[in-house]
C-alpha positions as a printed Julia matrix, in Angstrom:
132×3 Matrix{Float64}:
 -55.16  10.34  -17.06
 -52.91   8.94  -19.24
 -51.54  12.28  -19.68
 -50.03  11.91  -16.04
 -48.49   8.42  -16.57
 -45.4    9.97  -19.02
 -45.21  12.72  -16.99
 -44.9   10.75  -13.67
 -42.24   8.27  -15.49
 -40.56  11.01  -16.66
 -39.99  13.01  -13.11
 -39.11   9.1   -11.58
 -36.93   9.08  -14.18
 -35.47  12.45  -13.37
 -35.21  11.46  -10.04
 -33.51   8.42  -10.55
 -30.59  10.48  -12.72
 -30.33  12.97   -9.85
 -30.04  10.28   -7.13
 -27.41   8.61   -9.39
 -25.52  11.97  -10.29
 -25.04  13.05   -6.54
 -23.85   9.27   -5.87
 -21.48   9.63   -8.51
 -20.34  13.52   -7.36
 -19.85  11.78   -3.96
 -18.16   9.04   -4.37
 -15.42  10.99   -7.44
 -15.0   13.26   -4.58
 -14.76  11.04   -1.78
 -11.72   9.11   -4.11
  -9.83  12.91   -4.51
  -9.94  13.54   -1.14
  -8.48   9.91   -0.17
  -5.86  10.36   -2.88
  -4.91  14.39   -1.62
  -4.29  12.68    1.54
  -2.21   9.61    0.57
  -0.32  11.77   -2.36
   0.33  14.25    0.45
   1.36  12.4     3.6
   4.19  13.67    5.04
   7.09  11.29    4.98
  10.82  11.19    5.8
  13.85  13.01    3.97
  14.55   9.31    3.05
  11.54   8.24    1.68
  10.52  10.92    0.06
  14.07  10.74   -2.34
  13.27   7.03   -2.49
   9.97   7.99   -4.14
  11.96  10.1    -6.79
  14.79   6.82   -7.65
  12.31   4.39  -10.11
  10.61   7.78  -12.38
  14.43   9.25  -12.36
  16.03   6.16  -13.59
  13.58   5.61  -15.93
  13.71   9.1   -17.48
  18.17   8.64  -17.54
  16.97   5.72  -19.44
  14.7    7.09  -22.18
  17.51   9.95  -22.14
  20.36   7.52  -22.71
  17.86   5.53  -25.36
  17.71   8.78  -27.64
  21.25  10.42  -27.63
  24.72   8.7   -28.02
  25.89   9.95  -24.07
  27.42   8.12  -21.97
  26.36   8.02  -17.83
  28.85   8.76  -15.47
  26.6    9.56  -12.44
  24.05  11.2   -10.6
  23.2   12.88   -7.92
  19.92  13.52   -5.97
  19.77  16.36   -3.09
  17.26  17.8    -1.1
  17.85  21.47    0.19
  16.57  24.08    2.74
  15.0   26.79    1.19
  13.05  28.79    4.04
  10.21  27.83    6.26
   7.57  27.2     4.32
   9.81  25.48    0.71
  12.45  22.93    0.52
  13.79  21.51   -2.58
  14.97  18.8    -4.81
  18.08  19.2    -7.25
  18.56  15.66   -9.8
  21.96  15.77  -11.29
  23.51  13.22  -14.07
  26.9   13.65  -15.83
  27.56  12.18  -18.92
  30.16  12.14  -21.3
  29.94  12.68  -25.24
  31.29  11.3   -28.69
  33.86  14.0   -27.84
  34.78  12.87  -24.07
  33.3   16.52  -23.03
  31.48  16.31  -19.52
  27.64  17.38  -20.0
  25.33  18.15  -17.05
  21.77  17.63  -16.46
  20.34  19.58  -14.0
  16.26  19.09  -13.0
  15.43  21.73  -10.12
  11.5   21.3    -7.94
  10.18  23.23   -5.15
   7.7   21.76   -2.46
   6.03  22.78    0.2
   7.16  21.16    3.44
   4.21  21.0     6.2
   2.84  19.08    2.41
   5.36  16.34    1.98
   7.58  16.2     5.21
   7.47  15.66    8.89
   7.83  18.13   11.47
  11.26  15.88   12.18
  12.41  15.61    8.78
  12.0   19.57    8.75
  13.45  20.23   11.22
  16.34  17.81   10.32
  17.18  18.82    6.66
  16.43  22.73    8.3
  19.92  22.07   10.26
  21.81  20.15    7.72
  20.77  22.24    5.26
  21.2   19.26    2.68
  20.01  15.63    2.24
  21.79  13.79   -0.47
  20.97  10.66   -1.4
């Protein structure tokens, strides 16, 4: 009988570990699904564009810290590509020490249905561009 006790204890421990792992997996899957839904919640053109302002400003500040460039201005534009995709272009304009103009351009492509409401997509499709 004493040989059964460690086996029963081991079996109980294994069952407990299995339940804990299954619960953790379920919780993690739920969190991931929730994050995906929030991250891909369709939004307006303005809100989508504005979501880029803070990270873009931080990147610009880093650019200025690491160079001797003078910031002149910038532009953020959303544009229609096709029924499935739209793009965003972020452009920065600088002058260097020799007073020559320098342009930095960053471009990304996004899925329309995942990121924009139907109304926002139709507006972008009609106008072809949206400037901030």
